[in-house]
Amino acid sequence: MKFSLKLLLCTIVVMAAALGFSGFYLVNYVFETSLNREVGQAMDESSILSFAFETAALNVPMKYNVLPNSTVEEIASNLETGGQGTSRLIRISDEQKTVLYASDGFATDTGLLEQTDENSKAYRIIKSNERYYVHTGVTVNALDRMLFLETMQDISEVFRERALGFSVYRRVTMIMLVIGTMIMHIIASLLTKPIRILTAATKQMAAGDYAYRAKQVSRDELGQLTKDFNHMAAALEENMEKLEEEIQAREDFVAAFAHELKTPLTAIIGYADMLRSRKLDEEKSFMSANYIYTEGKRLEAMSFRLLDIMVTKRSSLEFQQTAVKSMFDYLKDIYGNDTDMEFVYHYEDSTILAEGNLIKTVLVNLIDNACKASEPGGRIEISGEIVEKGYRFSVKDYGVGIPKEEQRKITKAFYMVDKSRARSKNGAGLGLSLCVEILRLHHSKLEIESEWGEGACISFVLGENKEEGHEG
């Protein structure tokens, strides 16, 4: 059963119970008030009749010492006649409670008469001939006689009003329930609209539409739930996109790796087959062996880089205070004998908190990439400076540069901006991927500034430095 229907049914049940109870209480309250009023009036009238009977008895001639029964009947008849136009009925009984006079239609039941004595007044509600009466009983003292006066006052109108009240209230209740049901149906639909929207959104997402968002139609708890659901959906979509990108990256990595293996292996197999299958002169044999050696070294470098990347991703490093000067001295030793390029070093001496050997690997890879991007004799600037957030290392070249649209891709494994240039210099496109992983462990990242044809400057910042002096 739908939640809106449950809400509607519960509301109808509560409304029906509330209206039924309140109607019963209200109609009965009015009925009890009217009935008590009628009873009060009947008792007052009974007292008046009793007084009138006693007064009439006093006017009887004194020749009688005791009021005769005939006179009692006459007085009772006069009292009944004097009440014409009313619904009054009278019955008079003697000391032995024998009926002396009774109006036509007076009930024959003597139950109330038996309960009446000289010190009490009694009444009851009776039903006679489909009509309701207030039956009262009092004693009358007349000329040394104690008589019993009973009256019956028609109160059928009070009961008819109660029946009419219940009938009217039932109709009103049904009308109010129908109207209330329609109103509550609209309210329930509005209240449960966010739930229906969320249900539709979950179905859309279950079908694979992770970009679908639920519309927020209120600002209450359900509205907040919708807002939280959309946040969750956004996070889920982002995670799915990351997973898809990661899967695509792995597929691209495998494809690129297979392609990168194919090229050197083809050369190695081809030249090895040439050496095996025919006798070559010394120059061709040397050239073939050199190709095999060169491509083999490229495969070796590629495997080492891949191994470094995998190990780096699974590593947890222990940082140590490392002098910047020692790193630049290491770079000068490596590239000091390279006469093909012009290397310029400029740095501010300091210490950094890092894994020194890995940072050296990053700098070597950046310098190698700068050399591959530059023409022979090109200028390579390696610098270090203290900045607000730590220590910045930079490697700048004046080579071919990196297009803007390529700058986000060059850190992916096997990606090369100029594949022919990179392969001619034994590049595999793994250097920057390794740099990214090492810097990730150092909570840093590569920053690339470049324009196509105008060279490139790649830098990164390491935190926790301590200034000691300056050296150029």
XYZ file of C-alpha atoms in Angstrom:
472
model
C 0.000 0.000 0.000
C 1.292 3.441 -0.906
C 2.392 5.717 1.899
C 0.003 8.461 0.734
C -2.903 5.997 0.904
C -1.867 4.882 4.381
C -1.680 8.505 5.468
C -5.120 9.171 3.950
C -6.730 6.140 5.606
C -5.214 6.927 8.999
C -6.457 10.497 8.742
C -9.966 9.345 7.794
C -10.073 6.927 10.738
C -8.922 9.633 13.149
C -11.398 12.150 11.690
C -14.279 9.637 11.858
C -13.465 8.743 15.472
C -13.071 12.399 16.482
C -16.256 13.523 14.738
C -18.254 10.542 16.041
C -17.143 11.026 19.631
C -17.583 14.783 19.575
C -21.016 14.472 17.897
C -22.204 11.871 20.382
C -20.981 14.008 23.278
C -22.497 17.223 21.889
C -25.935 15.766 21.067
C -26.106 13.948 24.386
C -25.033 17.050 26.254
C -27.865 19.033 24.646
C -30.279 16.164 25.300
C -29.284 15.827 28.972
C -29.599 19.578 29.447
C -33.083 19.642 27.884
C -34.146 16.530 29.815
C -33.004 17.979 33.141
C -34.858 21.164 32.328
C -38.035 19.225 31.576
C -37.649 17.152 34.737
C -37.153 20.289 36.780
C -40.230 21.845 35.264
C -42.246 18.656 35.904
C -41.144 18.558 39.537
C -42.009 22.242 39.970
C -45.385 21.695 38.382
C -45.961 18.690 40.634
C -45.252 20.854 43.682
C -47.593 23.550 42.356
C -50.340 20.999 41.786
C -49.794 19.607 45.263
C -50.135 23.094 46.727
C -53.198 23.783 44.594
C -54.779 20.521 45.730
C -54.176 21.383 49.386
C -55.593 24.879 48.852
C -58.689 23.492 47.126
C -59.170 21.035 49.990
C -59.125 23.885 52.502
C -62.021 25.502 50.622
C -64.214 22.457 51.099
C -67.172 23.153 53.504
C -66.330 22.269 57.102
C -69.238 19.903 57.463
C -66.764 17.192 56.498
C -64.178 16.191 59.051
C -62.443 14.038 56.503
C -62.095 14.833 52.826
C -64.379 12.431 50.978
C -63.192 10.498 47.912
C -65.793 12.186 45.732
C -64.348 15.560 46.602
C -60.863 14.244 45.878
C -62.003 13.171 42.413
C -63.665 16.538 41.827
C -60.558 18.492 42.840
C -58.364 16.234 40.677
C -60.696 16.691 37.734
C -60.592 20.476 38.186
C -56.764 20.374 38.350
C -56.618 18.323 35.170
C -59.098 20.604 33.431
C -57.191 23.646 34.554
C -54.202 22.222 32.739
C -55.920 21.878 29.386
C -53.704 22.864 26.552
C -50.843 21.103 28.211
C -49.704 17.492 28.094
C -50.429 17.020 31.810
C -51.903 13.779 33.129
C -52.915 13.294 36.798
C -53.493 10.360 39.084
C -54.663 10.533 42.765
C -54.351 7.617 45.184
C -55.491 7.258 48.780
C -53.594 6.247 51.892
C -53.614 2.599 50.861
C -52.327 3.678 47.419
C -55.587 2.769 45.805
C -56.251 4.868 42.748
C -59.085 7.334 43.277
C -58.738 9.291 40.033
C -56.638 8.855 36.891
C -56.544 10.825 33.659
C -57.253 9.049 30.451
C -54.062 7.548 29.133
C -52.252 7.568 32.463
C -49.934 4.578 32.755
C -51.269 1.723 34.831
C -47.818 0.967 36.222
C -47.653 1.630 39.997
C -43.929 1.195 40.380
C -43.258 4.858 41.169
C -46.284 4.979 43.516
C -44.793 2.194 45.578
C -41.563 4.203 45.954
C -43.280 7.407 47.055
C -43.722 8.168 50.769
C -44.589 11.188 52.835
C -41.011 12.391 53.120
C -39.875 12.126 49.525
C -40.551 13.118 45.995
C -39.870 10.726 43.187
C -39.709 10.801 39.408
C -38.787 8.588 36.520
C -38.740 8.656 32.718
C -41.152 6.227 31.131
C -42.276 5.310 27.651
C -45.958 4.781 27.015
C -47.679 4.370 23.656
C -44.478 5.356 21.774
C -44.265 8.580 23.771
C -41.971 9.635 26.580
C -43.098 11.142 29.906
C -41.698 12.497 33.125
C -43.611 10.560 35.783
C -43.528 12.356 39.180
C -44.949 11.401 42.568
C -45.522 13.548 45.705
C -47.656 13.343 48.848
C -50.557 15.699 49.557
C -51.881 16.468 53.073
C -55.538 17.491 52.859
C -57.873 17.589 55.890
C -55.993 14.970 57.815
C -55.698 12.752 54.800
C -52.407 11.827 53.111
C -52.947 11.342 49.427
C -50.508 10.553 46.620
C -50.408 12.828 43.601
C -48.784 11.581 40.398
C -48.301 13.508 37.195
C -47.112 12.596 33.725
C -45.540 15.342 31.588
C -45.016 14.582 27.893
C -41.361 15.106 26.937
C -41.386 13.222 23.630
C -40.151 16.370 21.882
C -36.853 16.187 23.775
C -36.264 12.632 22.530
C -37.297 13.590 19.012
C -34.786 16.444 19.133
C -32.080 14.009 20.220
C -32.919 11.605 17.383
C -32.971 14.519 14.950
C -29.661 15.761 16.346
C -28.038 12.364 15.769
C -29.506 12.163 12.277
C -28.314 15.642 11.342
C -24.898 15.037 12.863
C -24.500 11.764 10.971
C -25.210 13.554 7.712
C -22.866 16.395 8.631
C -20.204 13.875 9.650
C -20.482 12.029 6.336
C -20.265 15.282 4.398
C -17.258 16.410 6.461
C -15.589 13.015 5.972
C -16.086 13.213 2.211
C -14.770 16.781 2.053
C -11.983 15.935 4.497
C -11.030 12.902 2.429
C -10.681 15.015 -0.703
C -8.687 17.673 1.132
C -6.467 15.080 2.835
C -5.932 13.339 -0.497
C -4.562 16.580 -1.898
C -2.480 17.204 1.245
C -1.180 13.625 1.283
C -0.222 13.917 -2.383
C 1.651 17.159 -1.700
C 3.343 15.767 1.413
C 4.465 12.591 -0.319
C 5.512 14.282 -3.560
C 9.195 14.454 -2.471
C 9.050 10.719 -1.738
C 7.667 9.998 -5.199
C 10.342 12.201 -6.729
C 13.056 10.371 -4.774
C 11.591 7.025 -5.842
C 11.701 8.082 -9.489
C 15.258 9.337 -9.018
C 16.418 6.035 -7.517
C 14.848 4.151 -10.430
C 16.612 6.435 -12.907
C 19.927 5.922 -11.146
C 19.341 2.166 -10.914
C 18.860 2.238 -14.695
C 22.293 3.841 -15.070
C 21.385 7.529 -15.357
C 23.779 8.810 -12.681
C 23.391 12.405 -13.846
C 19.705 12.445 -12.863
C 18.850 14.703 -9.906
C 15.681 14.849 -7.812
C 13.844 18.177 -7.777
C 13.633 19.759 -4.326
C 10.017 20.859 -3.795
C 10.050 21.726 -0.085
C 12.343 23.019 2.623
C 11.283 20.648 5.404
C 12.872 17.348 6.440
C 11.846 15.714 3.155
C 13.333 18.644 1.281
C 16.573 18.183 3.210
C 16.436 14.472 2.399
C 16.107 15.343 -1.290
C 19.057 17.712 -1.012
C 21.162 15.055 0.732
C 20.115 12.514 -1.901
C 21.322 14.836 -4.667
C 24.629 15.317 -2.836
C 24.934 11.546 -2.581
C 24.071 11.174 -6.265
C 26.684 13.780 -7.190
C 29.304 11.979 -5.110
C 28.295 8.670 -6.674
C 28.455 10.127 -10.164
C 31.865 11.590 -9.438
C 33.097 8.252 -8.122
C 31.681 6.471 -11.150
C 33.397 8.932 -13.459
C 36.642 8.388 -11.573
C 36.223 4.621 -11.888
C 35.449 4.937 -15.582
C 38.461 7.193 -16.051
C 40.604 4.750 -14.112
C 39.337 1.823 -16.202
C 39.915 3.811 -19.383
C 43.366 4.815 -18.135
C 44.216 1.165 -17.489
C 42.990 0.172 -20.933
C 44.982 3.019 -22.485
C 47.983 1.999 -20.396
C 47.787 -1.617 -21.593
C 47.313 -0.519 -25.203
C 50.192 1.962 -24.995
C 52.399 -0.551 -23.216
C 51.718 -3.170 -25.890
C 52.460 -0.605 -28.587
C 55.646 0.514 -26.882
C 56.798 -3.086 -26.583
C 55.952 -3.838 -30.178
C 58.239 -1.222 -31.722
C 61.541 -2.194 -30.026
C 60.721 -5.908 -30.165
C 60.072 -5.668 -33.901
C 63.455 -3.997 -34.411
C 65.233 -6.470 -32.149
C 63.644 -9.502 -33.824
C 64.243 -8.121 -37.315
C 67.924 -7.321 -36.827
C 68.531 -10.520 -34.854
C 66.964 -12.533 -37.692
C 69.175 -10.661 -40.179
C 72.293 -11.531 -38.170
C 71.140 -15.150 -37.836
C 70.031 -15.818 -41.358
C 72.775 -14.288 -43.440
C 76.399 -13.329 -43.302
C 76.827 -9.553 -43.149
C 79.852 -7.424 -43.501
C 81.362 -5.867 -40.403
C 79.621 -2.492 -40.798
C 76.110 -3.969 -41.231
C 76.725 -6.431 -38.413
C 77.735 -3.573 -36.109
C 74.728 -1.507 -37.168
C 72.353 -4.427 -36.531
C 73.928 -5.197 -33.161
C 73.744 -1.496 -32.261
C 70.015 -1.402 -33.087
C 69.458 -4.490 -30.956
C 71.465 -2.955 -28.099
C 69.733 0.439 -28.365
C 66.212 -1.025 -28.430
C 67.117 -3.441 -25.642
C 68.310 -0.552 -23.470
C 65.035 1.244 -24.217
C 63.096 -1.810 -23.071
C 65.283 -2.002 -19.992
C 64.682 1.682 -19.173
C 60.968 1.229 -19.723
C 60.820 -1.774 -17.387
C 62.779 0.077 -14.706
C 60.477 3.090 -14.955
C 57.378 0.899 -14.715
C 58.856 -0.896 -11.722
C 59.665 2.441 -10.079
C 56.084 3.651 -10.611
C 54.550 0.474 -9.128
C 56.912 0.485 -6.163
C 56.326 4.194 -5.572
C 52.546 3.735 -5.520
C 52.876 1.142 -2.774
C 55.534 2.917 -0.748
C 55.340 4.706 2.555
C 58.276 7.056 2.866
C 60.385 8.223 5.765
C 61.214 11.886 5.213
C 64.522 13.343 6.331
C 66.029 16.807 6.362
C 67.970 17.017 3.095
C 70.272 19.817 1.982
C 69.327 21.431 -1.327
C 73.028 21.980 -2.112
C 73.684 18.222 -2.150
C 70.956 17.746 -4.768
C 72.336 20.403 -7.078
C 75.851 18.996 -6.639
C 74.469 15.594 -7.673
C 72.880 17.102 -10.811
C 76.095 18.903 -11.717
C 78.013 15.631 -11.458
C 75.555 13.832 -13.756
C 75.249 16.492 -16.419
C 78.644 18.161 -16.019
C 80.196 16.195 -18.898
C 77.265 16.694 -21.284
C 78.573 18.981 -24.016
C 75.414 18.799 -26.146
C 73.382 21.068 -23.832
C 74.006 24.231 -21.813
C 73.032 23.746 -18.138
C 72.551 26.745 -15.855
C 72.078 26.253 -12.094
C 70.734 28.827 -9.681
C 69.443 28.065 -6.206
C 68.957 29.384 -2.718
C 70.530 27.083 -0.182
C 68.138 25.516 2.301
C 67.011 22.166 3.687
C 63.869 20.267 2.775
C 61.956 17.507 4.512
C 61.813 14.779 1.856
C 63.136 11.445 0.620
C 66.224 12.809 -1.074
C 66.883 10.030 -3.601
C 63.320 10.180 -4.944
C 63.451 13.965 -5.354
C 66.726 13.507 -7.264
C 64.853 11.039 -9.511
C 62.180 13.663 -10.158
C 64.754 16.314 -11.079
C 66.663 13.913 -13.351
C 63.474 12.971 -15.189
C 62.489 16.629 -15.615
C 65.954 17.483 -16.955
C 65.892 14.469 -19.313
C 62.532 15.595 -20.686
C 63.863 19.134 -21.122
C 66.836 17.778 -23.053
C 64.567 15.708 -25.319
C 62.409 18.763 -26.022
C 65.428 20.970 -26.866
C 67.689 21.168 -29.848
C 71.406 20.309 -29.406
C 73.193 23.170 -27.647
C 69.923 24.363 -26.092
C 69.823 26.056 -22.691
C 68.406 24.223 -19.650
C 67.870 26.227 -16.434
C 67.627 24.344 -13.126
C 66.710 26.584 -10.181
C 65.583 26.455 -6.589
C 64.088 29.196 -4.463
C 62.468 29.649 -1.078
C 58.787 30.521 -1.348
C 56.034 31.182 1.154
C 54.782 27.593 1.214
C 58.172 25.860 1.117
C 60.901 25.344 -1.467
C 60.299 25.442 -5.230
C 62.367 23.464 -7.753
C 62.082 24.474 -11.428
C 63.426 23.075 -14.704
C 63.096 25.374 -17.710
C 63.922 24.734 -21.347
C 63.591 26.714 -24.577
C 62.558 23.814 -26.790
C 59.374 22.847 -28.595
C 57.072 23.509 -25.641
C 53.809 21.802 -24.703
C 50.424 22.824 -26.156
C 47.788 23.882 -23.617
C 45.461 21.017 -24.554
C 48.253 18.490 -23.992
C 49.406 19.684 -20.578
C 46.836 17.647 -18.615
C 47.730 14.459 -20.519
C 51.523 14.412 -20.403
C 51.638 12.946 -16.878
C 49.834 9.789 -18.069
C 51.933 6.711 -18.655
C 53.250 6.333 -22.232
C 51.823 9.682 -23.317
C 54.226 11.698 -25.488
C 53.581 15.052 -27.138
C 55.989 14.389 -30.006
C 56.301 10.597 -30.279
C 58.888 10.620 -33.095
C 61.191 12.976 -31.181
C 60.739 11.038 -27.936
C 61.386 7.623 -29.479
C 64.422 8.914 -31.354
C 65.884 9.722 -27.944
C 64.794 6.437 -26.332
C 61.794 7.978 -24.577
C 58.855 5.847 -23.426
C 56.602 8.475 -21.895
C 56.983 7.184 -18.306
C 59.207 9.852 -16.740
C 56.503 12.347 -15.788
C 54.213 9.547 -14.546
C 56.941 8.522 -12.132
C 57.439 12.150 -11.080
C 53.728 12.527 -10.338
C 53.706 9.450 -8.103
C 56.817 10.536 -6.190
C 55.453 14.046 -5.644
C 52.106 12.610 -4.558
C 53.913 10.850 -1.726
C 55.456 14.222 -0.845
C 52.017 15.939 -0.943
C 53.092 17.999 -3.934
C 52.368 18.136 -7.658
C 53.849 19.269 -10.961
C 53.115 22.801 -12.150
C 53.477 23.303 -15.912
C 53.933 26.632 -17.675
C 54.391 26.349 -21.414
C 53.412 27.585 -24.848
C 53.875 25.637 -28.035
C 57.168 26.563 -29.670
C 58.331 28.672 -26.693
C 59.748 26.067 -24.309
C 58.410 24.919 -20.959
C 58.964 25.455 -17.241
C 57.992 22.566 -14.953
C 58.208 23.090 -11.198
C 57.048 21.706 -7.868
C 57.021 22.923 -4.272
C 58.095 20.966 -1.201
C 57.137 22.170 2.243
C 59.046 22.377 5.542
C 62.176 24.324 4.547
C 64.757 25.981 6.753
C 66.718 28.881 5.304
C 70.498 28.787 5.754
C 72.021 31.052 3.145
C 72.176 31.809 -0.575
C 74.312 30.434 -3.343
C 74.335 30.955 -7.078
